[in-house]
Amino acid sequence: MRRFLVKLGILDRRRDPHPEVDRHLARMHYGSDQSFKSRVQQFFFDNYYSSSLCIRIFNLFIKVIACLLYCVRVYQDSRDLPDFVYEEYKHKNYSADDFKWEYFWWVDRSFSLWLTQTIVAAISIAETFVIFYISYKGSVIRLLLTKEFLVECITSGVLLVTVFVPRWREVFVPIFLNSLLATSSLQGILNDFNRSVVFGQSALVRQIISLFSSLACLIFMGTCSIEHLQRAGNRKFDLFMSFYFCLVTLSTVGYGDLYPDTHPARLLVIAMILAAFLFLPSQIEALGQSLAERRQAGEDYMKTGNEVHVVVNVTHMTADFTDDFLNEFYAHPEHQEYIVVLLSPSEMDNKTRLLLKIPKWSSRVHYVRGSALKDEDLHRAKVHDAKACFILSARHVKEKNWIDERTILRSWAVKDFAPNVPQYIRVFCPETKMHIEHAEILICEDEFKYSLLANNCICPGISTFITLLMHTSRGKEGQKSNEPWHKVYGFHSGNEIYDILVGESKFFSEFVGKSFTYASFHAHRSGPSRRPTRNRQIADQTQSWPNSHHAIFGCGLLHGPGQRRIAPRL
C-alpha cells in the first residue's frame, strides 16, 4: 500500500510530514492486533526504507566479519589435530592418493577465536530469525528451505551447538559460505538505495557491482575450499596459493605449477569451472547490453565549476537540424563558452554521431537520451541549473496540432521541474500560444510565415531579405559552384544591415542638408551606398524609398548592407 501511494505521489519517498497516515496504513495492513509481532511489523512498516537499508547494511557487515574471522582461523591454523583425534588416527597409514578425513573434519582453533566466531554467529542467526519471524507468511517448510536459512544454519547453527558440546569446538565449519549471504545483502542494499533516493543510480553501475561481487564471491569460496581440501592431502596450500590457483584456473591460463592432489579437490575444481562457465557469460552479456544501452542513451551531464550550459529539447534529432542550431547558437561571441546539452527521446543516427565527434562540437555538446516529461531525465540534463531551455520540434512535420500538444506538455513539465529557467519555444499553430504564456521567447512559425508573406506583398523581396538576415553566413556559400550567380548570391548572403547617426559619421556628415539623391550618388562613387531610412524628427516613420526632395538631417539614421561580422541575437 505504501509503495503504491509513493508511486502516485501521495506520500513522499524520503520523509512523510504526516506520521499518522503511516500508522493508519499500518493498522489497515496488519489489523488492530497489539501483539508483539504486530507492533514490530508496524515499526518496520513506519520506517520501511530506512530500516530495510540499515538491516541489510548491518547484515552485510556481520557476514564480512564472519568471513574475515575465517581467514584469521586459516592463518593461525598449525594443522594440528585435537588430542583425542590424534590418538585415534596416529597409527593409521595412508597412501599418496588417500584423503585424510580427520584433517578435513577437525581444525586448529583457539578458544578466543572460537568465542569471537560464536558471538558473531549468535548475532547473525538472531537477526535472521527476527527477520523471518516478522516476514513469515504461508508455509513454514518453504521458509525453512530457503537458501538464506539453510546457509545460516550451516555456518552459524553449528557454532552455537558447540557451546553445549565443548568436544566439537574444533570441528570444521564452512563459515566462508557467508560470502553468498553477503552478496545477497549487497544486492538488497543496492535495491533499497535505489528506492530511497529521488533519482536512482545507473543500472550499469548496479550491474557492474553485481558482477564484481559475484565474481569475488566465487573466487573467495573457491580459495577457501581448495585450501581446506588440500589440508587433507599431501600438497598443502595456504590462502595466497589457493587464491593464485583459483585465479589462474578461472582465467584459463593454467600454468601447471600448482595442482590439487586429492579427488575431492579435483571435483571441486571441475565444479568451480562449470559454475564459472555457466554463470559469468550471462552476467557479462547483461553488462554488455547495459553498456550498449548506455551508449545509446548518452551519459548524464556532469556540471563542473562555473560551467554555463543550455538545454535543447527536441522530439526528433537529425544531423541537419543539429548542425544548423549549433552554427546559429555559437555564431554569437557571448555563446562561445556555453555548453549545449541535447535532450531527445530519439536515438542518434550515425550521421549525427559523427557530427558531434567533430572537434568543434565534441567538447561543447553533450547528448542525453531522455524525455522532458520525466523528472529523472531532466535531472540527468541538469535543467534546473541551465541558463536557458530551448523546446523545439522537428522540421517538416505533417501533424502540427499533435506536435504542438506535445510541446505544451514538455513546456509544462520543464516549468514544474525548473520554474526559474527561461524557456525559448517554437510552435506551429497560433492557438498554441495561449497555453505557453510563461515562455521567455515564443515564436509561432505560422504567424511568422504569414507575416512575411503579407509584408512581401507591400515590399517585394522582404521575405528573402529577412531570411538572409536570420541565416548565419560567412559569405562563402556557392563559391565552389560553376554558376556565376551562385557565387554572387552566396557572397551577398553574408550581408547584414548596419546603421549610423548622420551627425556622428565622418563620411556622411558632409551630406547634412543635401537631398537623398545627391547623397546616394556621391556616396556610391566613394564607397558602398547608404540610404536614410528613419528620421528622428519624424516619430516612428521609416522611409525606405525617399524621394528626391527628402533632405538628410544630422539626427537621421542611415541604414545599409555590409559584410556579416557577427550573427544577430534573436
Protein backbone atom coordinates (compact mmCIF):
# COMPACT_ATOMS: atom_id res chain seq x y z
CA MET A 1 0.00 0.00 0.00
CA ARG A 2 2.79 2.41 0.92
CA ARG A 3 4.71 1.73 -2.29
CA PHE A 4 1.55 2.30 -4.30
CA LEU A 5 0.91 5.65 -2.59
CA VAL A 6 4.54 6.67 -3.04
CA LYS A 7 4.33 5.87 -6.75
CA LEU A 8 1.17 8.00 -7.03
CA GLY A 9 2.92 10.85 -5.26
CA ILE A 10 0.54 10.89 -2.28
CA LEU A 11 3.34 10.04 0.14
CA ASP A 12 6.85 11.36 -0.04
CA ARG A 13 9.50 8.74 -0.73
CA ARG A 14 12.05 10.04 1.72
CA ARG A 15 10.05 11.54 4.55
CA ASP A 16 6.39 11.77 5.46
CA PRO A 17 5.14 15.00 7.07
CA HIS A 18 2.08 13.18 8.44
CA PRO A 19 3.14 10.16 10.51
CA GLU A 20 -0.48 9.48 11.45
CA VAL A 21 -1.05 8.40 7.83
CA ASP A 22 1.63 5.73 8.28
CA ARG A 23 0.03 4.49 11.47
CA HIS A 24 -3.35 4.37 9.80
CA LEU A 25 -1.94 2.41 6.86
CA ALA A 26 -0.16 0.06 9.24
CA ARG A 27 -3.43 -0.65 11.05
CA MET A 28 -5.11 -1.27 7.70
CA HIS A 29 -2.32 -3.62 6.67
CA TYR A 30 -1.81 -5.55 9.90
CA GLY A 31 -5.14 -5.03 11.64
CA SER A 32 -5.72 -3.79 15.16
CA ASP A 33 -3.80 -6.65 16.80
CA GLN A 34 -1.46 -5.30 19.50
CA SER A 35 0.70 -8.40 19.91
CA PHE A 36 4.49 -8.21 19.91
CA LYS A 37 4.73 -9.39 16.32
CA SER A 38 2.18 -6.81 15.15
CA ARG A 39 3.98 -3.99 16.95
CA VAL A 40 7.32 -4.97 15.43
CA GLN A 41 5.74 -5.22 11.99
CA GLN A 42 4.15 -1.81 12.43
CA PHE A 43 7.50 -0.30 13.45
CA PHE A 44 9.23 -1.64 10.37
CA PHE A 45 6.31 -0.52 8.20
CA ASP A 46 6.53 3.06 9.55
CA ASN A 47 10.28 3.13 8.82
CA TYR A 48 10.27 0.92 5.75
CA TYR A 49 13.06 2.37 3.63
CA SER A 50 15.44 3.44 6.40
CA SER A 51 15.00 0.27 8.48
CA SER A 52 15.33 -2.05 5.48
CA LEU A 53 18.52 -0.33 4.34
CA CYS A 54 20.02 -0.34 7.84
CA ILE A 55 19.20 -4.00 8.42
CA ARG A 56 20.81 -5.03 5.14
CA ILE A 57 23.93 -2.95 5.82
CA PHE A 58 24.24 -4.49 9.28
CA ASN A 59 23.71 -7.97 7.81
CA LEU A 60 26.43 -7.34 5.22
CA PHE A 61 28.77 -6.13 7.95
CA ILE A 62 28.17 -9.27 10.05
CA LYS A 63 28.79 -11.59 7.08
CA VAL A 64 32.01 -9.81 6.14
CA ILE A 65 33.24 -10.02 9.74
CA ALA A 66 32.48 -13.76 9.77
CA CYS A 67 34.47 -14.28 6.55
CA LEU A 68 37.40 -12.27 7.90
CA LEU A 69 37.39 -14.36 11.10
CA TYR A 70 37.52 -17.50 8.96
CA CYS A 71 40.63 -16.14 7.20
CA VAL A 72 42.17 -15.43 10.61
CA ARG A 73 41.45 -19.01 11.63
CA VAL A 74 43.15 -20.33 8.49
CA TYR A 75 46.15 -18.07 9.02
CA GLN A 76 46.56 -19.29 12.63
CA ASP A 77 45.98 -22.93 11.73
CA SER A 78 49.00 -25.05 12.66
CA ARG A 79 47.38 -28.13 11.05
CA ASP A 80 47.47 -30.00 14.36
CA LEU A 81 44.66 -32.32 15.34
CA PRO A 82 42.90 -32.32 18.71
CA ASP A 83 44.39 -34.75 21.18
CA PHE A 84 41.51 -37.23 21.15
CA VAL A 85 41.51 -37.28 17.35
CA TYR A 86 45.27 -37.63 17.11
CA GLU A 87 45.25 -40.61 19.48
CA GLU A 88 42.66 -42.30 17.31
CA TYR A 89 44.37 -41.81 13.92
CA LYS A 90 48.09 -41.68 14.79
CA HIS A 91 48.71 -45.31 13.83
CA LYS A 92 46.77 -45.18 10.55
CA ASN A 93 48.83 -45.45 7.35
CA TYR A 94 47.85 -43.56 4.20
CA SER A 95 48.92 -43.94 0.61
CA ALA A 96 49.88 -41.00 -1.60
CA ASP A 97 46.37 -40.63 -3.05
CA ASP A 98 44.38 -41.17 0.14
CA PHE A 99 42.22 -38.37 1.51
CA LYS A 100 42.86 -37.78 5.24
CA TRP A 101 39.34 -37.21 6.51
CA GLU A 102 40.43 -36.38 10.05
CA TYR A 103 42.19 -33.27 8.69
CA PHE A 104 39.03 -32.37 6.83
CA TRP A 105 36.67 -32.57 9.81
CA TRP A 106 38.95 -31.18 12.52
CA VAL A 107 40.91 -27.90 12.55
CA ASP A 108 43.10 -25.94 14.92
CA ARG A 109 41.04 -23.17 16.56
CA SER A 110 41.99 -21.22 19.65
CA PHE A 111 39.45 -20.57 22.40
CA SER A 112 39.43 -16.79 21.90
CA LEU A 113 38.82 -17.16 18.17
CA TRP A 114 36.08 -19.73 18.82
CA LEU A 115 34.40 -17.36 21.28
CA THR A 116 34.52 -14.45 18.81
CA GLN A 117 33.14 -16.56 15.96
CA THR A 118 30.37 -17.88 18.21
CA ILE A 119 29.31 -14.37 19.25
CA VAL A 120 29.19 -13.23 15.63
CA ALA A 121 27.24 -16.37 14.70
CA ALA A 122 24.73 -15.76 17.51
CA ILE A 123 24.12 -12.18 16.32
CA SER A 124 23.78 -13.32 12.73
CA ILE A 125 21.34 -16.15 13.39
CA ALA A 126 19.31 -14.00 15.81
CA GLU A 127 18.91 -11.33 13.14
CA THR A 128 17.85 -13.97 10.63
CA PHE A 129 15.21 -15.40 12.95
CA VAL A 130 13.82 -11.93 13.72
CA ILE A 131 13.51 -11.10 10.02
CA PHE A 132 11.90 -14.45 9.26
CA TYR A 133 9.56 -14.01 12.24
CA ILE A 134 8.41 -10.62 11.00
CA SER A 135 8.06 -11.52 7.35
CA TYR A 136 6.65 -15.03 7.89
CA LYS A 137 3.61 -15.73 5.72
CA GLY A 138 2.41 -19.03 4.36
CA SER A 139 4.21 -22.36 4.66
CA VAL A 140 6.87 -22.85 7.34
CA ILE A 141 8.53 -25.59 5.28
CA ARG A 142 9.07 -23.20 2.38
CA LEU A 143 10.64 -20.73 4.80
CA LEU A 144 12.99 -23.35 6.25
CA LEU A 145 14.11 -24.47 2.79
CA THR A 146 15.22 -21.05 1.62
CA LYS A 147 18.87 -20.58 0.68
CA GLU A 148 19.44 -17.96 3.37
CA PHE A 149 18.08 -20.11 6.19
CA LEU A 150 19.98 -23.25 5.16
CA VAL A 151 23.30 -21.42 4.82
CA GLU A 152 22.70 -19.67 8.14
CA CYS A 153 22.12 -23.00 9.88
CA ILE A 154 25.30 -24.48 8.39
CA THR A 155 27.56 -21.51 9.16
CA SER A 156 26.11 -20.26 12.45
CA GLY A 157 23.99 -23.06 13.87
CA VAL A 158 26.90 -25.50 14.18
CA LEU A 159 28.95 -22.96 16.14
CA LEU A 160 26.06 -22.44 18.57
CA VAL A 161 25.83 -26.20 19.09
CA THR A 162 29.49 -26.25 20.15
CA VAL A 163 28.58 -24.08 23.12
CA PHE A 164 26.81 -27.09 24.63
CA VAL A 165 29.23 -29.69 23.22
CA PRO A 166 32.77 -28.50 24.03
CA ARG A 167 34.26 -31.53 22.29
CA TRP A 168 33.14 -30.09 18.91
CA ARG A 169 34.70 -26.66 19.31
CA GLU A 170 37.47 -27.55 16.86
CA VAL A 171 35.21 -29.11 14.26
CA PHE A 172 35.36 -27.60 10.78
CA VAL A 173 32.57 -25.13 9.93
CA PRO A 174 32.36 -23.72 6.36
CA ILE A 175 31.92 -20.15 7.54
CA PHE A 176 33.18 -18.87 4.17
CA LEU A 177 29.70 -19.68 2.78
CA ASN A 178 28.65 -16.41 4.41
CA SER A 179 30.02 -14.75 1.28
CA LEU A 180 26.87 -15.98 -0.50
CA LEU A 181 24.70 -14.19 2.04
CA ALA A 182 26.93 -11.12 1.83
CA THR A 183 26.39 -10.97 -1.93
CA SER A 184 22.62 -11.22 -1.47
CA SER A 185 22.72 -8.46 1.15
CA LEU A 186 24.71 -6.24 -1.20
CA GLN A 187 22.10 -6.74 -3.92
CA GLY A 188 19.38 -5.80 -1.45
CA ILE A 189 21.30 -2.70 -0.38
CA LEU A 190 21.55 -1.54 -3.99
CA ASN A 191 17.82 -2.09 -4.49
CA ASP A 192 16.89 -0.29 -1.24
CA PHE A 193 19.22 2.58 -2.00
CA ASN A 194 17.71 2.89 -5.46
CA ARG A 195 14.22 3.14 -3.93
CA SER A 196 15.16 5.51 -1.12
CA VAL A 197 16.65 8.30 -3.23
CA VAL A 198 14.76 10.54 -5.62
CA PHE A 199 16.80 9.63 -8.67
CA GLY A 200 18.23 6.13 -8.76
CA GLN A 201 21.76 5.31 -9.63
CA SER A 202 22.59 3.98 -13.03
CA ALA A 203 21.57 0.42 -13.88
CA LEU A 204 25.02 -0.01 -15.38
CA VAL A 205 26.66 0.76 -12.03
CA ARG A 206 24.42 -1.74 -10.27
CA GLN A 207 25.26 -4.45 -12.80
CA ILE A 208 28.99 -3.76 -12.53
CA ILE A 209 28.81 -4.02 -8.74
CA SER A 210 26.73 -7.19 -9.05
CA LEU A 211 29.19 -8.78 -11.48
CA PHE A 212 32.27 -8.00 -9.41
CA SER A 213 30.62 -9.04 -6.13
CA SER A 214 29.53 -12.36 -7.65
CA LEU A 215 32.98 -12.94 -9.13
CA ALA A 216 34.64 -12.08 -5.81
CA CYS A 217 32.27 -14.47 -4.02
CA LEU A 218 33.11 -17.29 -6.45
CA ILE A 219 36.87 -16.73 -6.11
CA PHE A 220 36.69 -16.43 -2.31
CA MET A 221 34.66 -19.61 -1.93
CA GLY A 222 36.96 -21.46 -4.32
CA THR A 223 40.04 -20.21 -2.47
CA CYS A 224 38.79 -21.30 0.96
CA SER A 225 37.51 -24.65 -0.35
CA ILE A 226 40.74 -25.54 -2.15
CA GLU A 227 42.81 -24.56 0.87
CA HIS A 228 40.75 -26.74 3.22
CA LEU A 229 40.56 -29.75 0.88
CA GLN A 230 44.30 -29.64 0.27
CA ARG A 231 44.77 -29.60 4.02
CA ALA A 232 43.79 -33.26 3.90
CA GLY A 233 46.19 -34.01 1.05
CA ASN A 234 49.94 -34.15 0.62
CA ARG A 235 50.35 -30.75 -1.07
CA LYS A 236 49.42 -28.11 1.46
CA PHE A 237 48.06 -24.78 0.12
CA ASP A 238 47.84 -21.59 2.13
CA LEU A 239 45.27 -18.88 1.33
CA PHE A 240 47.54 -16.99 -1.07
CA MET A 241 48.49 -20.11 -3.02
CA SER A 242 44.82 -21.14 -3.18
CA PHE A 243 43.84 -17.67 -4.40
CA TYR A 244 46.58 -17.77 -7.02
CA PHE A 245 45.46 -21.21 -8.18
CA CYS A 246 41.78 -20.18 -8.47
CA LEU A 247 42.63 -17.00 -10.37
CA VAL A 248 44.89 -18.84 -12.82
CA THR A 249 42.31 -21.58 -13.31
CA LEU A 250 39.32 -19.28 -13.85
CA SER A 251 41.28 -17.10 -16.26
CA THR A 252 42.01 -20.28 -18.31
CA VAL A 253 45.76 -19.61 -18.13
CA GLY A 254 46.70 -22.74 -16.21
CA TYR A 255 50.47 -22.57 -15.63
CA GLY A 256 50.54 -26.03 -14.04
CA ASP A 257 52.87 -25.07 -11.19
CA LEU A 258 50.07 -25.79 -8.68
CA TYR A 259 47.54 -28.59 -8.89
CA PRO A 260 45.28 -30.45 -6.44
CA ASP A 261 46.32 -33.97 -5.50
CA THR A 262 43.10 -35.21 -3.89
CA HIS A 263 39.94 -36.38 -5.58
CA PRO A 264 37.59 -34.06 -3.60
CA ALA A 265 39.76 -31.08 -4.53
CA ARG A 266 39.76 -32.09 -8.20
CA LEU A 267 35.99 -32.48 -8.17
CA LEU A 268 35.74 -29.03 -6.62
CA VAL A 269 37.89 -27.53 -9.39
CA ILE A 270 35.60 -29.12 -12.00
CA ALA A 271 32.52 -27.72 -10.25
CA MET A 272 34.13 -24.30 -9.96
CA ILE A 273 34.99 -24.20 -13.68
CA LEU A 274 31.47 -25.32 -14.63
CA ALA A 275 29.95 -22.70 -12.35
CA ALA A 276 32.14 -20.00 -13.89
CA PHE A 277 31.22 -21.03 -17.44
CA LEU A 278 27.52 -21.21 -16.61
CA PHE A 279 27.28 -18.05 -14.53
CA LEU A 280 29.78 -15.48 -15.81
CA PRO A 281 28.72 -15.37 -19.51
CA SER A 282 25.16 -14.38 -18.59
CA GLN A 283 26.44 -11.65 -16.27
CA ILE A 284 28.88 -10.35 -18.88
CA GLU A 285 26.18 -10.43 -21.56
CA ALA A 286 23.83 -8.40 -19.36
CA LEU A 287 26.64 -5.94 -18.67
CA GLY A 288 27.34 -5.64 -22.40
CA GLN A 289 23.68 -4.92 -23.10
CA SER A 290 23.68 -2.25 -20.42
CA LEU A 291 26.81 -0.70 -21.93
CA ALA A 292 25.16 -0.65 -25.36
CA GLU A 293 22.00 0.91 -23.92
CA ARG A 294 24.11 3.43 -22.00
CA ARG A 295 25.93 4.35 -25.21
CA GLN A 296 22.61 4.84 -26.97
CA ALA A 297 21.09 6.81 -24.11
CA GLY A 298 24.10 9.05 -23.62
CA GLU A 299 25.83 9.78 -20.36
CA ASP A 300 24.45 12.07 -17.69
CA TYR A 301 25.66 15.64 -17.94
CA MET A 302 28.06 16.44 -15.10
CA LYS A 303 28.43 20.16 -14.50
CA THR A 304 31.89 21.25 -13.37
CA GLY A 305 32.86 24.53 -11.74
CA ASN A 306 31.33 27.71 -13.18
CA GLU A 307 30.35 25.99 -16.41
CA VAL A 308 27.28 27.52 -18.10
CA HIS A 309 25.02 25.31 -20.18
CA VAL A 310 21.76 25.44 -22.07
CA VAL A 311 19.41 22.52 -22.68
CA VAL A 312 17.92 21.88 -26.11
CA ASN A 313 14.93 19.55 -26.08
CA VAL A 314 13.81 18.29 -29.48
CA THR A 315 11.48 15.42 -30.32
CA HIS A 316 13.41 14.09 -33.32
CA MET A 317 17.07 14.94 -33.74
CA THR A 318 18.69 14.90 -37.17
CA ALA A 319 22.16 15.86 -38.30
CA ASP A 320 20.97 18.83 -40.38
CA PHE A 321 18.84 20.21 -37.57
CA THR A 322 21.64 19.81 -35.03
CA ASP A 323 24.26 21.37 -37.29
CA ASP A 324 22.05 24.38 -38.09
CA PHE A 325 21.22 25.03 -34.45
CA LEU A 326 24.83 24.76 -33.28
CA ASN A 327 26.08 27.04 -36.04
CA GLU A 328 23.43 29.66 -35.26
CA PHE A 329 23.91 29.42 -31.50
CA TYR A 330 27.71 29.59 -31.45
CA ALA A 331 27.84 32.35 -34.08
CA HIS A 332 27.38 34.90 -31.32
CA PRO A 333 30.60 35.64 -29.39
CA GLU A 334 28.82 35.59 -26.00
CA HIS A 335 27.88 31.94 -26.52
CA GLN A 336 31.37 30.62 -27.16
CA GLU A 337 31.84 29.37 -23.59
CA TYR A 338 28.40 27.78 -23.29
CA ILE A 339 27.79 24.03 -23.20
CA VAL A 340 24.85 22.71 -25.21
CA VAL A 341 23.06 19.68 -23.73
CA LEU A 342 20.89 17.92 -26.30
CA LEU A 343 17.95 16.14 -24.65
CA SER A 344 15.99 13.99 -27.07
CA PRO A 345 13.99 10.75 -26.81
CA SER A 346 15.22 9.63 -30.23
CA GLU A 347 18.43 7.72 -30.74
CA MET A 348 21.25 9.43 -32.57
CA ASP A 349 21.79 8.21 -36.09
CA ASN A 350 25.28 7.61 -37.44
CA LYS A 351 25.39 10.96 -39.24
CA THR A 352 24.56 12.89 -36.07
CA ARG A 353 27.01 10.83 -34.04
CA LEU A 354 29.81 11.64 -36.49
CA LEU A 355 28.81 15.30 -36.43
CA LEU A 356 29.16 15.52 -32.64
CA LYS A 357 32.60 13.91 -32.83
CA ILE A 358 33.96 16.88 -34.78
CA PRO A 359 36.48 18.70 -32.55
CA LYS A 360 34.49 21.91 -32.90
CA TRP A 361 31.48 20.30 -31.17
CA SER A 362 32.88 17.35 -29.21
CA SER A 363 33.94 19.46 -26.21
CA ARG A 364 30.92 21.79 -26.23
CA VAL A 365 27.97 19.49 -26.98
CA HIS A 366 26.64 16.76 -24.69
CA TYR A 367 23.92 14.29 -25.70
CA VAL A 368 21.44 12.82 -23.23
CA ARG A 369 18.73 10.47 -24.44
CA GLY A 370 15.58 11.05 -22.49
CA SER A 371 12.19 12.72 -22.36
CA ALA A 372 11.30 16.14 -20.99
CA LEU A 373 8.22 14.55 -19.45
CA LYS A 374 10.36 12.57 -16.97
CA ASP A 375 11.90 14.30 -13.99
CA GLU A 376 14.74 11.79 -13.92
CA ASP A 377 15.79 12.71 -17.47
CA LEU A 378 15.50 16.43 -16.71
CA HIS A 379 17.74 15.87 -13.71
CA ARG A 380 20.25 13.98 -15.88
CA ALA A 381 20.43 17.01 -18.18
CA LYS A 382 20.70 19.41 -15.19
CA VAL A 383 17.81 21.53 -16.44
CA HIS A 384 17.40 23.18 -13.03
CA ASP A 385 20.91 24.69 -13.35
CA ALA A 386 20.63 25.63 -17.03
CA LYS A 387 20.95 29.17 -18.36
CA ALA A 388 18.03 28.55 -20.72
CA CYS A 389 15.94 25.73 -22.14
CA PHE A 390 15.08 25.54 -25.84
CA ILE A 391 11.98 23.49 -26.60
CA LEU A 392 11.95 22.83 -30.34
CA SER A 393 10.20 20.49 -32.74
CA ALA A 394 11.33 18.60 -35.78
CA ARG A 395 11.08 20.20 -39.20
CA HIS A 396 8.63 19.39 -41.96
CA VAL A 397 6.05 17.73 -39.72
CA LYS A 398 2.57 16.96 -41.01
CA GLU A 399 0.53 16.74 -37.79
CA LYS A 400 1.29 20.19 -36.42
CA ASN A 401 -1.51 20.19 -33.85
CA TRP A 402 -0.25 16.93 -32.34
CA ILE A 403 3.32 18.27 -32.23
CA ASP A 404 2.14 21.46 -30.52
CA GLU A 405 0.28 19.43 -27.92
CA ARG A 406 3.50 17.59 -27.13
CA THR A 407 5.32 20.91 -26.98
CA ILE A 408 2.82 22.22 -24.43
CA LEU A 409 3.32 19.13 -22.25
CA ARG A 410 7.10 19.44 -22.48
CA SER A 411 6.97 23.11 -21.58
CA TRP A 412 4.74 22.49 -18.58
CA ALA A 413 6.99 19.65 -17.40
CA VAL A 414 10.07 21.88 -17.58
CA LYS A 415 8.17 24.68 -15.85
CA ASP A 416 7.22 22.39 -12.97
CA PHE A 417 10.74 20.98 -12.66
CA ALA A 418 12.68 24.25 -13.08
CA PRO A 419 10.33 27.24 -12.73
CA ASN A 420 13.14 29.81 -12.84
CA VAL A 421 14.75 28.63 -16.07
CA PRO A 422 13.74 30.78 -19.09
CA GLN A 423 12.20 28.87 -21.97
CA TYR A 424 12.61 29.56 -25.69
CA ILE A 425 9.85 27.74 -27.54
CA ARG A 426 8.88 27.28 -31.16
CA VAL A 427 5.33 26.25 -32.04
CA PHE A 428 3.45 25.87 -35.30
CA CYS A 429 -0.14 26.97 -34.67
CA PRO A 430 -1.12 30.41 -33.26
CA GLU A 431 -3.75 28.98 -30.90
CA THR A 432 -0.97 27.16 -29.02
CA LYS A 433 0.49 30.43 -27.70
CA MET A 434 -2.22 30.92 -25.09
CA HIS A 435 -1.11 27.74 -23.28
CA ILE A 436 2.59 28.73 -23.02
CA GLU A 437 2.42 32.32 -21.84
CA HIS A 438 5.15 31.66 -19.30
CA ALA A 439 7.79 31.29 -22.03
CA GLU A 440 10.54 33.89 -22.23
CA ILE A 441 10.50 33.87 -26.04
CA LEU A 442 7.73 32.23 -28.05
CA ILE A 443 7.89 32.03 -31.85
CA CYS A 444 4.93 30.79 -33.85
CA GLU A 445 6.08 29.51 -37.23
CA ASP A 446 2.73 30.02 -38.99
CA GLU A 447 2.37 33.58 -37.71
CA PHE A 448 5.90 34.42 -38.79
CA LYS A 449 5.37 32.86 -42.22
CA TYR A 450 2.09 34.70 -42.81
CA SER A 451 3.64 37.99 -41.66
CA LEU A 452 6.46 37.58 -44.16
CA LEU A 453 4.00 36.85 -46.96
CA ALA A 454 1.88 39.87 -46.06
CA ASN A 455 4.87 42.21 -45.92
CA ASN A 456 6.16 40.68 -49.13
CA CYS A 457 3.04 41.99 -50.89
CA ILE A 458 3.78 45.52 -49.66
CA CYS A 459 7.52 45.41 -50.16
CA PRO A 460 8.57 42.69 -52.65
CA GLY A 461 11.66 40.77 -51.64
CA ILE A 462 11.32 41.46 -47.91
CA SER A 463 10.95 37.72 -47.16
CA THR A 464 14.27 36.95 -48.84
CA PHE A 465 15.80 39.93 -47.10
CA ILE A 466 14.67 38.74 -43.63
CA THR A 467 15.73 35.18 -44.41
CA LEU A 468 19.24 36.31 -45.26
CA LEU A 469 19.45 38.37 -42.08
CA MET A 470 18.33 35.46 -39.90
CA HIS A 471 20.64 32.96 -41.55
CA THR A 472 24.20 32.89 -40.24
CA SER A 473 26.52 33.06 -43.22
CA ARG A 474 30.15 33.88 -43.78
CA GLY A 475 29.63 34.71 -47.45
CA LYS A 476 31.33 31.50 -48.59
CA GLU A 477 28.23 29.71 -49.87
CA GLY A 478 28.29 28.88 -53.54
CA GLN A 479 31.92 29.84 -54.08
CA LYS A 480 32.76 26.38 -55.43
CA SER A 481 29.87 26.40 -57.89
CA ASN A 482 30.37 26.80 -61.64
CA GLU A 483 27.38 29.13 -61.91
CA PRO A 484 28.32 32.84 -61.54
CA TRP A 485 25.02 33.74 -59.91
CA HIS A 486 25.60 31.09 -57.24
CA LYS A 487 28.83 32.84 -56.27
CA VAL A 488 27.20 36.28 -56.20
CA TYR A 489 24.21 35.08 -54.19
CA GLY A 490 26.39 33.19 -51.71
CA PHE A 491 28.76 36.13 -51.27
CA HIS A 492 25.97 38.60 -50.54
CA SER A 493 24.09 36.15 -48.30
CA GLY A 494 26.60 37.08 -45.64
CA ASN A 495 25.43 40.72 -45.50
CA GLU A 496 23.91 42.47 -42.52
CA ILE A 497 22.18 45.82 -42.04
CA TYR A 498 24.16 48.45 -40.13
CA ASP A 499 23.03 51.89 -39.03
CA ILE A 500 24.83 55.10 -38.14
CA LEU A 501 23.81 58.56 -36.95
CA VAL A 502 24.49 61.08 -39.72
CA GLY A 503 25.79 63.78 -37.41
CA GLU A 504 28.33 61.41 -35.83
CA SER A 505 29.61 59.99 -39.13
CA LYS A 506 32.87 61.34 -40.55
CA PHE A 507 31.82 60.17 -44.01
CA PHE A 508 28.14 61.23 -44.16
CA SER A 509 28.30 64.41 -42.07
CA GLU A 510 29.20 66.43 -45.20
CA PHE A 511 25.84 65.46 -46.73
CA VAL A 512 23.72 67.08 -44.00
CA GLY A 513 21.10 69.30 -45.66
CA LYS A 514 21.64 67.67 -49.06
CA SER A 515 19.00 65.65 -50.86
CA PHE A 516 18.92 61.88 -50.68
CA THR A 517 19.62 61.58 -54.40
CA TYR A 518 22.71 63.76 -54.14
CA ALA A 519 23.99 61.88 -51.08
CA SER A 520 23.40 58.45 -52.65
CA PHE A 521 25.16 59.40 -55.87
CA HIS A 522 28.28 60.79 -54.24
CA ALA A 523 28.39 58.12 -51.53
CA HIS A 524 28.21 55.40 -54.16
CA ARG A 525 31.12 56.93 -56.03
CA SER A 526 33.22 56.93 -52.85
CA GLY A 527 32.16 53.59 -51.38
CA PRO A 528 29.20 51.35 -50.55
CA SER A 529 25.81 53.05 -50.97
CA ARG A 530 23.94 54.17 -47.87
CA ARG A 531 20.39 55.37 -47.62
CA PRO A 532 18.49 57.08 -44.77
CA THR A 533 15.55 55.03 -43.58
CA ARG A 534 14.49 56.83 -40.40
CA ASN A 535 14.44 60.46 -39.43
CA ARG A 536 14.30 61.14 -35.72
CA GLN A 537 12.48 64.41 -36.34
CA ILE A 538 9.59 62.32 -37.72
CA ALA A 539 8.43 59.98 -34.96
CA ASP A 540 8.09 56.27 -35.88
CA GLN A 541 8.21 56.92 -39.60
CA THR A 542 10.51 54.88 -41.81
CA GLN A 543 11.22 55.92 -45.41
CA SER A 544 12.68 53.03 -47.36
CA TRP A 545 12.50 54.80 -50.70
CA PRO A 546 12.72 58.61 -50.04
CA ASN A 547 12.05 60.94 -52.98
CA SER A 548 14.46 63.47 -54.45
CA HIS A 549 13.13 66.27 -52.23
CA HIS A 550 13.94 64.47 -49.00
CA ALA A 551 16.80 66.15 -47.18
CA ILE A 552 19.24 64.43 -44.86
CA PHE A 553 19.28 65.72 -41.28
CA GLY A 554 22.08 65.38 -38.78
CA CYS A 555 19.90 63.38 -36.44
CA GLY A 556 18.88 60.92 -39.15
CA LEU A 557 19.82 57.22 -39.16
CA LEU A 558 21.38 55.74 -42.26
CA HIS A 559 20.88 52.01 -42.86
CA GLY A 560 22.83 49.96 -45.36
CA PRO A 561 24.06 46.43 -46.11
CA GLY A 562 27.55 45.26 -45.29
CA GLN A 563 29.58 42.09 -44.86
CA ARG A 564 28.41 39.98 -41.91
CA ARG A 565 30.66 40.14 -38.91
CA ILE A 566 28.58 38.51 -36.17
CA ALA A 567 25.23 36.80 -36.10
CA PRO A 568 22.31 38.90 -34.78
CA ARG A 569 20.82 37.93 -31.44
CA LEU A 570 17.24 36.81 -31.99
